């Protein structure tokens, strides 16, 4: 059954979908739906439900990715003393966004969110209206130069001091033709020593049939996805030094409690590395 297309319930005055956006599932809005959010349309829910039929564990995979984000943000702010965050591929605001986590630890921490989906910009701006240490900009990971030169990045982040660059659940939306390894070379080179890079990425290594089926489903969205092998994902860290426990399935990255039994079916890899 196809549901009617409704406007998102939250702050609808901020965003009106274009014709293309009404017709085409957005990975940001599908992710919001999978996390239990309300900022999504019928087309997004339909495609997300198809993905859940292909992998009933998919909502769990997404939640595990989000839990990784929380642990990483706390680790960087608390244990590494990082107070500047560049989060590319932010997604729609949900509970415990990066700025909320790190500013609880350090109220002076700065966060710049970057996403290429206009709905993220609209909702992010509404959430951040009264936060002068955090902003959201609309830009594309495939143009790192524009991100690094953006006036809001220059205003809020001092690129002469360590920065944490977060690329969580975004790189699988960058196809090989866009040369993601070269993009990462450029971003890593722009960061000073002592900076951190955190990545999560879908990988076919664990459950290839399921993941390839999901790639096919995501090929019918605005952002086709490509899962990559562990080896390929590891290359994104370049010569940065991996923090323990290295690049692992996300439930096993510094878990705060024993991972649930079926955690070995969670096919997202995640890791954090430090620039020497
Ligand atoms: C699955 S969500 C991940 C959200 C968040 N990083 C997390 O891990 O919870 C992926 C986000 O990346 C954004 N995105 C995809 N391709 C992008 C690109 N080339 N440049 C900027 N953002 C992109 C999407 O719009 C979406 O909001």
Short mmCIF file of C-alpha atoms and ligand atoms in Angstrom, two decimals:
data_model
loop_
_atom_site.label_atom_id
_atom_site.label_comp_id
_atom_site.label_asym_id
_atom_site.label_seq_id
_atom_site.Cartn_x
_atom_site.Cartn_y
_atom_site.Cartn_z
CA UNK A 1 0.00 0.00 0.00
CA UNK A 2 1.32 3.44 -0.87
CA UNK A 3 0.83 5.97 1.88
CA UNK A 4 -0.17 9.51 1.17
CA UNK A 5 2.63 12.03 1.11
CA UNK A 6 2.46 14.20 4.18
CA UNK A 7 4.62 17.04 5.24
CA UNK A 8 6.94 16.23 8.09
CA UNK A 9 5.24 16.83 11.41
CA UNK A 10 8.03 18.81 13.03
CA UNK A 11 8.51 22.47 12.12
CA UNK A 12 6.80 22.06 8.71
CA UNK A 13 7.06 25.78 8.01
CA UNK A 14 10.82 25.30 7.57
CA UNK A 15 10.73 23.07 4.52
CA UNK A 16 8.47 22.28 1.59
CA UNK A 17 9.56 19.31 -0.54
CA UNK A 18 10.23 20.00 -4.21
CA UNK A 19 8.53 17.77 -6.76
CA UNK A 20 11.70 15.67 -7.00
CA UNK A 21 11.91 15.31 -3.23
CA UNK A 22 8.28 14.24 -3.00
CA UNK A 23 8.83 11.53 -5.58
CA UNK A 24 12.30 10.31 -4.61
CA UNK A 25 13.17 8.65 -1.31
CA UNK A 26 15.85 10.55 0.58
CA UNK A 27 18.39 8.56 2.58
CA UNK A 28 18.31 11.22 5.33
CA UNK A 29 14.53 10.90 5.71
CA UNK A 30 14.64 7.08 5.44
CA UNK A 31 17.28 7.02 8.20
CA UNK A 32 15.04 9.26 10.29
CA UNK A 33 12.14 6.80 9.81
CA UNK A 34 14.35 3.82 10.68
CA UNK A 35 15.34 5.58 13.91
CA UNK A 36 11.67 6.12 14.78
CA UNK A 37 11.55 9.81 13.71
CA UNK A 38 8.65 11.69 12.11
CA UNK A 39 10.49 13.86 9.57
CA UNK A 40 9.85 11.63 6.58
CA UNK A 41 7.41 11.21 3.70
CA UNK A 42 5.40 8.27 2.37
CA UNK A 43 8.01 7.55 -0.35
CA UNK A 44 10.73 7.33 2.30
CA UNK A 45 8.74 5.00 4.54
CA UNK A 46 7.86 2.75 1.61
CA UNK A 47 11.51 2.32 0.55
CA UNK A 48 12.69 1.95 4.17
CA UNK A 49 10.10 -0.80 4.78
CA UNK A 50 11.37 -2.59 1.68
CA UNK A 51 14.85 -2.44 3.19
CA UNK A 52 13.56 -3.84 6.47
CA UNK A 53 11.94 -6.74 4.60
CA UNK A 54 15.33 -7.49 3.03
CA UNK A 55 17.03 -7.31 6.43
CA UNK A 56 14.74 -7.39 9.45
CA UNK A 57 17.79 -6.42 11.49
CA UNK A 58 18.27 -3.18 9.55
CA UNK A 59 16.70 -0.87 12.18
CA UNK A 60 19.01 -2.48 14.71
CA UNK A 61 22.03 -1.85 12.42
CA UNK A 62 21.01 1.80 12.18
CA UNK A 63 20.56 2.08 15.96
CA UNK A 64 23.97 0.47 16.51
CA UNK A 65 25.48 3.05 14.15
CA UNK A 66 23.84 5.82 16.17
CA UNK A 67 25.06 4.26 19.44
CA UNK A 68 28.60 4.20 17.98
CA UNK A 69 28.21 7.92 17.20
CA UNK A 70 27.33 8.56 20.86
CA UNK A 71 30.29 6.57 22.21
CA UNK A 72 32.69 8.20 19.75
CA UNK A 73 31.50 11.74 20.51
CA UNK A 74 31.89 11.13 24.27
CA UNK A 75 35.29 9.48 23.77
CA UNK A 76 36.59 12.40 21.69
CA UNK A 77 35.25 15.14 23.97
CA UNK A 78 36.00 13.46 27.29
CA UNK A 79 39.07 11.30 26.80
CA UNK A 80 40.80 13.12 23.92
CA UNK A 81 39.87 16.69 24.93
CA UNK A 82 38.60 17.52 21.42
CA UNK A 83 36.46 20.65 21.35
CA UNK A 84 35.93 21.12 17.59
CA UNK A 85 33.78 18.80 15.50
CA UNK A 86 33.12 18.71 11.76
CA UNK A 87 30.28 16.25 11.17
CA UNK A 88 29.74 15.62 7.44
CA UNK A 89 26.55 13.70 6.58
CA UNK A 90 24.81 14.79 9.74
CA UNK A 91 21.34 13.44 9.06
CA UNK A 92 18.14 14.84 10.51
CA UNK A 93 18.25 15.88 14.14
CA UNK A 94 17.28 13.04 16.45
CA UNK A 95 17.91 12.43 20.14
CA UNK A 96 21.42 13.04 21.37
CA UNK A 97 22.96 14.78 18.40
CA UNK A 98 26.70 15.39 18.40
CA UNK A 99 26.48 18.97 19.74
CA UNK A 100 24.23 17.90 22.61
CA UNK A 101 26.61 15.11 23.64
CA UNK A 102 29.83 17.10 23.41
CA UNK A 103 28.47 20.37 24.82
CA UNK A 104 27.25 18.48 27.91
CA UNK A 105 30.90 17.57 28.45
CA UNK A 106 32.35 20.90 27.30
CA UNK A 107 29.86 23.77 26.82
CA UNK A 108 32.45 25.63 24.73
CA UNK A 109 32.81 22.85 22.14
CA UNK A 110 32.06 23.93 18.56
CA UNK A 111 30.21 21.79 16.05
CA UNK A 112 29.70 22.33 12.32
CA UNK A 113 27.19 20.02 10.71
CA UNK A 114 27.34 19.48 6.94
CA UNK A 115 24.74 17.74 4.80
CA UNK A 116 23.68 17.99 1.17
CA UNK A 117 19.98 17.38 1.87
CA UNK A 118 18.03 20.64 2.26
CA UNK A 119 15.64 19.06 4.76
CA UNK A 120 18.58 18.56 7.16
CA UNK A 121 19.51 22.21 6.83
CA UNK A 122 15.97 23.40 7.56
CA UNK A 123 15.46 21.20 10.61
CA UNK A 124 19.00 21.72 11.86
CA UNK A 125 18.64 25.51 11.69
CA UNK A 126 15.42 25.36 13.71
CA UNK A 127 17.07 23.19 16.37
CA UNK A 128 20.19 25.35 16.53
CA UNK A 129 18.60 28.79 16.42
CA UNK A 130 19.82 29.70 19.91
CA UNK A 131 23.16 27.83 19.92
CA UNK A 132 26.03 30.08 18.86
CA UNK A 133 28.70 27.32 19.05
CA UNK A 134 26.93 25.09 16.50
CA UNK A 135 25.78 25.52 12.94
CA UNK A 136 24.62 23.50 9.98
CA UNK A 137 25.63 24.16 6.38
CA UNK A 138 24.43 22.69 3.13
CA UNK A 139 27.43 21.31 1.24
CA UNK A 140 28.60 18.12 -0.39
CA UNK A 141 31.29 15.72 0.76
CA UNK A 142 32.31 15.44 -2.91
CA UNK A 143 33.53 19.07 -2.70
CA UNK A 144 35.85 19.15 0.34
CA UNK A 145 37.38 22.47 -0.77
CA UNK A 146 33.98 24.20 -0.47
CA UNK A 147 33.42 22.71 2.99
CA UNK A 148 36.85 23.72 4.29
CA UNK A 149 36.54 27.26 2.89
CA UNK A 150 32.96 27.79 4.05
CA UNK A 151 32.70 30.96 6.17
CA UNK A 152 30.86 29.10 8.98
CA UNK A 153 33.58 26.45 9.13
CA UNK A 154 36.21 29.21 9.29
CA UNK A 155 34.21 31.10 11.94
CA UNK A 156 33.57 28.17 14.30
CA UNK A 157 36.55 25.88 13.75
CA UNK A 158 40.22 26.78 14.13
CA UNK A 159 41.94 24.44 11.68
CA UNK A 160 45.28 25.09 13.39
CA UNK A 161 44.00 23.17 16.43
CA UNK A 162 42.88 19.51 16.54
CA UNK A 163 39.49 18.82 15.02
CA UNK A 164 37.37 15.65 14.97
CA UNK A 165 36.08 14.86 11.50
CA UNK A 166 33.04 12.59 11.64
CA UNK A 167 32.02 10.66 8.51
CA UNK A 168 29.39 8.34 9.88
CA UNK A 169 27.21 6.34 7.50
CA UNK A 170 27.96 8.70 4.62
CA UNK A 171 30.90 7.31 2.63
CA UNK A 172 28.84 4.42 1.27
CA UNK A 173 26.79 7.12 -0.53
CA UNK A 174 29.91 8.29 -2.37
CA UNK A 175 30.43 6.15 -5.50
CA UNK A 176 33.85 5.10 -6.73
CA UNK A 177 33.51 7.53 -9.69
CA UNK A 178 33.60 10.40 -7.18
CA UNK A 179 37.00 9.11 -6.01
CA UNK A 180 36.24 8.93 -2.29
CA UNK A 181 39.84 8.01 -1.41
CA UNK A 182 41.09 11.23 -3.04
CA UNK A 183 38.40 13.21 -1.18
CA UNK A 184 39.60 11.71 2.08
CA UNK A 185 43.23 12.50 1.23
CA UNK A 186 42.23 16.15 0.86
CA UNK A 187 40.25 16.25 4.10
CA UNK A 188 42.90 14.48 6.17
CA UNK A 189 45.60 16.79 4.80
CA UNK A 190 43.61 19.85 5.96
CA UNK A 191 43.57 18.69 9.59
CA UNK A 192 46.39 19.49 12.02
CA UNK A 193 48.29 16.88 13.99
CA UNK A 194 46.29 15.52 16.95
CA UNK A 195 43.05 15.56 14.93
CA UNK A 196 40.76 12.54 14.79
CA UNK A 197 38.80 10.88 12.00
CA UNK A 198 35.79 8.65 12.76
CA UNK A 199 34.13 6.56 10.04
CA UNK A 200 31.32 4.06 9.83
CA UNK A 201 30.55 2.27 6.58
CA UNK A 202 28.30 -0.55 5.37
CA UNK A 203 30.27 -3.63 4.35
CA UNK A 204 29.30 -6.76 2.43
CA UNK A 205 31.95 -8.85 4.20
CA UNK A 206 29.62 -10.24 6.86
CA UNK A 207 26.31 -10.90 5.07
CA UNK A 208 26.93 -10.34 1.33
CA UNK A 209 23.50 -11.45 0.04
CA UNK A 210 21.58 -9.19 2.39
CA UNK A 211 23.86 -6.21 1.82
CA UNK A 212 23.77 -6.53 -1.98
CA UNK A 213 19.96 -6.70 -1.85
CA UNK A 214 20.00 -3.47 0.21
CA UNK A 215 22.30 -1.83 -2.34
CA UNK A 216 19.70 -2.63 -5.00
CA UNK A 217 16.93 -1.07 -2.86
CA UNK A 218 19.06 2.03 -2.18
CA UNK A 219 19.79 2.34 -5.92
CA UNK A 220 16.17 3.51 -6.08
CA UNK A 221 16.73 6.51 -3.79
CA UNK A 222 18.30 9.93 -4.30
CA UNK A 223 21.63 8.52 -3.01
CA UNK A 224 22.54 5.03 -4.25
CA UNK A 225 24.74 3.18 -1.78
CA UNK A 226 27.86 1.08 -2.21
CA UNK A 227 29.03 -1.19 0.60
CA UNK A 228 32.81 -1.64 0.75
CA UNK A 229 35.16 -4.31 2.02
CA UNK A 230 37.02 -3.92 5.29
CA UNK A 231 40.22 -3.36 3.37
CA UNK A 232 38.70 -0.53 1.34
CA UNK A 233 37.20 1.15 4.39
CA UNK A 234 40.53 0.86 6.26
CA UNK A 235 42.23 2.81 3.43
CA UNK A 236 40.03 5.84 4.18
CA UNK A 237 42.08 6.39 7.35
CA UNK A 238 45.31 6.85 5.35
CA UNK A 239 48.32 7.21 7.63
CA UNK A 240 46.27 8.14 10.71
CA UNK A 241 46.89 5.81 13.68
CA UNK A 242 43.93 3.62 14.59
CA UNK A 243 42.67 3.98 18.13
CA UNK A 244 41.95 0.67 19.93
CA UNK A 245 40.18 -1.59 19.03
CA UNK A 246 40.76 -0.56 15.38
CA UNK A 247 38.22 -0.94 12.59
CA UNK A 248 35.55 -3.33 13.91
CA UNK A 249 31.84 -4.16 13.54
CA UNK A 250 30.26 -1.18 15.32
CA UNK A 251 28.81 -2.98 18.38
CA UNK A 252 32.40 -3.97 19.29
CA UNK A 253 33.85 -0.47 19.29
CA UNK A 254 34.41 0.28 22.99
CA UNK A 255 31.00 -1.08 24.05
CA UNK A 256 29.68 0.25 27.35
CA UNK A 257 27.97 -3.09 28.01
CA UNK A 258 28.36 -6.60 26.63
CA UNK A 259 27.09 -6.52 22.99
CA UNK A 260 23.85 -8.49 22.46
CA UNK A 261 24.16 -11.99 21.05
CA UNK A 262 23.14 -11.12 17.47
CA UNK A 263 25.59 -8.21 17.30
CA UNK A 264 27.73 -10.24 14.95
CA UNK A 265 25.04 -9.72 12.29
CA UNK A 266 25.49 -5.93 12.37
CA UNK A 267 27.24 -5.25 9.08
CA UNK A 268 28.50 -1.70 9.68
CA UNK A 269 32.21 -1.23 10.26
CA UNK A 270 33.41 1.61 12.47
CA UNK A 271 36.68 3.04 13.68
CA UNK A 272 38.49 6.10 14.93
CA UNK A 273 42.04 7.19 14.07
CA UNK A 274 44.37 10.00 15.16
CA UNK A 275 46.62 12.13 12.94
CA UNK A 276 50.20 11.70 14.19
C1 LIG B 1 22.46 7.61 7.01
S1 LIG B 1 22.56 9.32 7.33
C2 LIG B 1 23.78 9.33 8.63
C3 LIG B 1 23.52 10.36 9.71
C4 LIG B 1 24.56 10.42 10.81
N1 LIG B 1 25.88 10.71 10.30
C5 LIG B 1 24.60 9.15 11.59
O1 LIG B 1 25.52 8.34 11.37
O2 LIG B 1 23.73 8.92 12.44
C6 LIG B 1 23.53 9.88 5.93
C7 LIG B 1 23.48 11.36 5.71
O3 LIG B 1 24.49 11.70 4.75
C8 LIG B 1 23.95 12.67 3.88
N2 LIG B 1 24.71 12.60 2.62
C9 LIG B 1 24.72 11.61 1.70
N3 LIG B 1 25.58 11.90 0.70
C10 LIG B 1 26.13 13.10 1.01
C11 LIG B 1 27.10 13.94 0.36
N4 LIG B 1 27.67 13.57 -0.80
N5 LIG B 1 27.43 15.11 0.95
C12 LIG B 1 26.85 15.50 2.12
N6 LIG B 1 25.93 14.75 2.77
C13 LIG B 1 25.57 13.56 2.23
C14 LIG B 1 22.49 12.31 3.74
O4 LIG B 1 21.72 13.42 3.32
C15 LIG B 1 22.16 11.86 5.15
O5 LIG B 1 21.68 12.93 5.94
#
